[in-house]
Coordinates of C-alpha atoms in Angstrom, one line a residue:
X10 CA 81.4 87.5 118.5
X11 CA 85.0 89.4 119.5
X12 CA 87.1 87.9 121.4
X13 CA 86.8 90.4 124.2
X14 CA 82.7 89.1 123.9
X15 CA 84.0 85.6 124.3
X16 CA 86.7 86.5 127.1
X17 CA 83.4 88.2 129.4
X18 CA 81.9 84.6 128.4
X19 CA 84.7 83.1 130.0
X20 CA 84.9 85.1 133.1
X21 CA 81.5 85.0 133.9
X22 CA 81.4 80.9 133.4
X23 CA 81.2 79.3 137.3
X24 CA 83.6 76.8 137.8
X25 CA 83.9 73.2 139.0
X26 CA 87.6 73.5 140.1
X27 CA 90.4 75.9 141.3
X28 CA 90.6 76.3 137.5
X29 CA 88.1 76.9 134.6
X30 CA 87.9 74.4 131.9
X31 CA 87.0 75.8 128.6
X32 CA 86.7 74.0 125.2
X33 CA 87.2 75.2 121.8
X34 CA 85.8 72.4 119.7
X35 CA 85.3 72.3 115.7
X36 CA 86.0 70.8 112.7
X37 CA 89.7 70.1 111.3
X38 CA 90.8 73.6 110.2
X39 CA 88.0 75.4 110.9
X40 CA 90.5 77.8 113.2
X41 CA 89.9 76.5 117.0
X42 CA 93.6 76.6 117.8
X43 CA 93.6 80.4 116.6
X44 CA 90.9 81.1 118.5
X45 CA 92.1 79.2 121.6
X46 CA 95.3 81.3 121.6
X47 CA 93.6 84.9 120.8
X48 CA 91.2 83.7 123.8
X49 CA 94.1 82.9 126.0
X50 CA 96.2 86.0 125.2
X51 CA 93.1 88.5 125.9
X52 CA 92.4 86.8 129.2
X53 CA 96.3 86.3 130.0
X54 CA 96.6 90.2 129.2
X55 CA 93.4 90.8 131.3
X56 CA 95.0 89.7 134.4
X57 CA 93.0 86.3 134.1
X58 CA 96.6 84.0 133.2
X59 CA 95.4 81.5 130.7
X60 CA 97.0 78.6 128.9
X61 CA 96.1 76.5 125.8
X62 CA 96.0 72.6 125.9
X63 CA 95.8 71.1 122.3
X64 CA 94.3 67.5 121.9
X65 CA 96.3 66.9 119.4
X66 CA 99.1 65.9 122.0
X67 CA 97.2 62.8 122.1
X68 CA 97.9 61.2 118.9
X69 CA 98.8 57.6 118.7
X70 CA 102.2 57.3 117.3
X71 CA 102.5 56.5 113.3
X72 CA 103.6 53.0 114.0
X73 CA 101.2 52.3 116.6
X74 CA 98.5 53.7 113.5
X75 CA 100.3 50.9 110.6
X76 CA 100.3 48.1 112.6
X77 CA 96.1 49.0 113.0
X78 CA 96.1 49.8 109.2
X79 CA 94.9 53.5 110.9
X80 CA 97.4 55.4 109.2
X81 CA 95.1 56.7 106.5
X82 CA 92.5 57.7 108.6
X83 CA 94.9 59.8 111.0
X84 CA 92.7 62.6 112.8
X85 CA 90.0 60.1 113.3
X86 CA 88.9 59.4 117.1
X87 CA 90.2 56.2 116.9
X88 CA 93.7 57.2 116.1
X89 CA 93.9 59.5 119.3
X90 CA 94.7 58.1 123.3
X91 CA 91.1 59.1 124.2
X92 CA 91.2 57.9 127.8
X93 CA 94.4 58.8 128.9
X94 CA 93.2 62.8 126.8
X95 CA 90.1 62.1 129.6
X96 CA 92.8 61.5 132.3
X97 CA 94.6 64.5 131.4
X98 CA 91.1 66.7 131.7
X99 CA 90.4 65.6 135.6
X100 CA 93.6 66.6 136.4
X101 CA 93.5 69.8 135.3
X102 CA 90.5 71.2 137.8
X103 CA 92.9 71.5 141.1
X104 CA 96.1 69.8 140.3
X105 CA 98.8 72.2 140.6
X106 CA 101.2 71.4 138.3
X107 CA 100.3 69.5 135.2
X108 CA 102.6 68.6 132.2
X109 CA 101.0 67.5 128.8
X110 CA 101.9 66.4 125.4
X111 CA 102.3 68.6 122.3
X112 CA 101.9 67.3 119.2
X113 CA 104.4 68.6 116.2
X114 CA 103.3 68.9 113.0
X115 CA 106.4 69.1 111.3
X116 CA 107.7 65.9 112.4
X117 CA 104.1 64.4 112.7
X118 CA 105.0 63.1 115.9
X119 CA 103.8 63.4 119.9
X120 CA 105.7 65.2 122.5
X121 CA 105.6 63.8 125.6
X122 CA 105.8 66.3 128.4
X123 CA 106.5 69.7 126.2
X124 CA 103.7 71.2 127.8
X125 CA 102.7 72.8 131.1
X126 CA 100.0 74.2 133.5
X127 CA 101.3 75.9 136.3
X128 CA 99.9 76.9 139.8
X129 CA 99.4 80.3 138.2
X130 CA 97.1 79.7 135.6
X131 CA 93.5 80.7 136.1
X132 CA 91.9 79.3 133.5
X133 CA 92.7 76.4 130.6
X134 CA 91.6 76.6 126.7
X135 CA 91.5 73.4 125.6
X136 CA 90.8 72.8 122.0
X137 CA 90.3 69.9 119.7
X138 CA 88.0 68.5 117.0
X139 CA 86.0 66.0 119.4
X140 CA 85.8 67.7 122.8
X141 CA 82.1 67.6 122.2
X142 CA 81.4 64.3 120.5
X143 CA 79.0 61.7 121.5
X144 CA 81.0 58.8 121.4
X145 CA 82.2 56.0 123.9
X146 CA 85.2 58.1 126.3
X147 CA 84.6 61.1 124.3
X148 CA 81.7 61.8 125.6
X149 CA 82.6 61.7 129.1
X150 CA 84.6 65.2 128.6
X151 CA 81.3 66.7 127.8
X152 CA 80.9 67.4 132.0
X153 CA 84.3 68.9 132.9
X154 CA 83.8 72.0 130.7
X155 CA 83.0 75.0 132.4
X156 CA 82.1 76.8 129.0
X157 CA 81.9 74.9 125.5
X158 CA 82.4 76.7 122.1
X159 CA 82.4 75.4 118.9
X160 CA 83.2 76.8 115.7
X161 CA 81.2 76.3 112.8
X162 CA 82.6 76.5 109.1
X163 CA 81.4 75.6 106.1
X164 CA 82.7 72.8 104.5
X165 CA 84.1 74.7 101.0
X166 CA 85.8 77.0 103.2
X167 CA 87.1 73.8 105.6
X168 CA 88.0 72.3 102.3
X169 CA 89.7 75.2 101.1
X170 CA 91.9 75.3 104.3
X171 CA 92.8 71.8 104.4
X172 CA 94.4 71.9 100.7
X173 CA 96.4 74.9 101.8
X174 CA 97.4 73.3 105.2
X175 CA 98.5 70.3 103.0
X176 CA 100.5 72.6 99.9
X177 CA 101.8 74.1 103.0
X178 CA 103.4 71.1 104.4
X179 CA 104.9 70.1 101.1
X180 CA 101.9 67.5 99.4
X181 CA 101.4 68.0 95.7
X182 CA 97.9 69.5 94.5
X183 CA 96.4 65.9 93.9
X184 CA 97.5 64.5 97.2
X185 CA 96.5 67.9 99.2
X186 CA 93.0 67.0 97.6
X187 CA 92.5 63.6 98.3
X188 CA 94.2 63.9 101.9
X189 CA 91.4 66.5 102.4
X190 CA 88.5 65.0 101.0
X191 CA 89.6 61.3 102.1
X192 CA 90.5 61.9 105.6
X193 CA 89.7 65.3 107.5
X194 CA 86.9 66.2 105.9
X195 CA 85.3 62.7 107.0
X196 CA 86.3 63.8 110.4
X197 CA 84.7 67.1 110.0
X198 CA 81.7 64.9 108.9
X199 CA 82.4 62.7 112.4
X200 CA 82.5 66.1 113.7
X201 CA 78.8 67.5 113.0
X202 CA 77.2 64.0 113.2
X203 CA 78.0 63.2 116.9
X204 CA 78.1 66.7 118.1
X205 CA 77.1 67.6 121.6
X206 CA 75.1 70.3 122.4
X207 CA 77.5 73.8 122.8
X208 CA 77.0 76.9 125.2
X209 CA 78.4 79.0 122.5
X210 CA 78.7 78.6 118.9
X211 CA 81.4 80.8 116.7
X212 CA 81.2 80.9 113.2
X213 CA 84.6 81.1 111.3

């Protein structure tokens, strides 16, 4: 499916707010926040003024993660704020200004208040790798979407992606591997396992 498919999706979706809500869920590298800003650009450029809220805002802090002995398993639900991720969702319905973390890759850390929706915006992307998870809090998201999508990959090429992401961000081949195959794709696994049922699903 286009984007211009999934942007008619989108527009024709009824809302439960002055915004719409729409999540982008999927595994770890399986290309939801590309697809969440293509989505948001095409609607923006459509005269529908869209912005992208990443989960990944939420992550608990490093130390917070070593003191649980959660560091290794970083990208797990465990390891994120879920409720106050939850908080941040019923806000965005009708509120008319609402800041948000981003999260910073390079730096691995959470940024609190780097992000905004403004009165203007029509409609949120929000995207993340357990917007659609049946798990305590998590599930509770499930009813503010005004349109799901999840993107489905297949693990090899999730796999594939991962070790790059890693190389990428300086990791030798070995520890690209083993970060990939001991941590995110067991959250892919999480992923699939307790996965809600989608309006849409993308395949990437």
């Amino acid at each position: 499916m286009t984007i211009a498919e999934l942007a008619e999706h989108v527009r024709a979706a009824p809302r439960k707010g002055t915004r719409r809500l729409v999540a982008v869920g999927g595994a770890p590298a399986s290309g939801k926040s590309t697809l969440a800003e293509a989505l948001a650009d095409h609607l923006t450029n459509d005269g529908c003024p869209a912005k992208v809220v990443p989960m990944d805002g939420f992550h608990l802090h490093n130390q917070i993660l070593v003191e649980r002995d959660l560091l290794n398993r970083k990208g797990a639900p465990q390891t994120f704020d879920a409720q106050g991720f939850l908080h941040l969702i019923t806000r965005l319905h009708d509120e008319p200004e609402v800041f948000f973390p981003l999260f910073d890759r390079d730096r691995d850390i959470a940024i609190a208040g780097a992000g905004l929706v403004d009165q203007d915006c029509n409609t949120v992307i929000v995207e993340g790798n357990y917007l659609l998870q049946d798990l305590p809090i998590w599930r509770d998201l499930r009813a503010h979407w005004d349109l799901a999508l999840c993107l489905e990959v297949e693990e090899q090429v999730l796999h594939d992606r991962l070790v790059a992401r890693w190389l990428k961000h300086g990791l030798s081949p070995k520890q690209a591997e083993v970060r990939a195959a001991e941590n995110d794709l067991k959250n892919a696994q999480l992923v699939r396992q307790f996965q809600l049922p989608a309006d849409i699903i993308v395949a990437s």
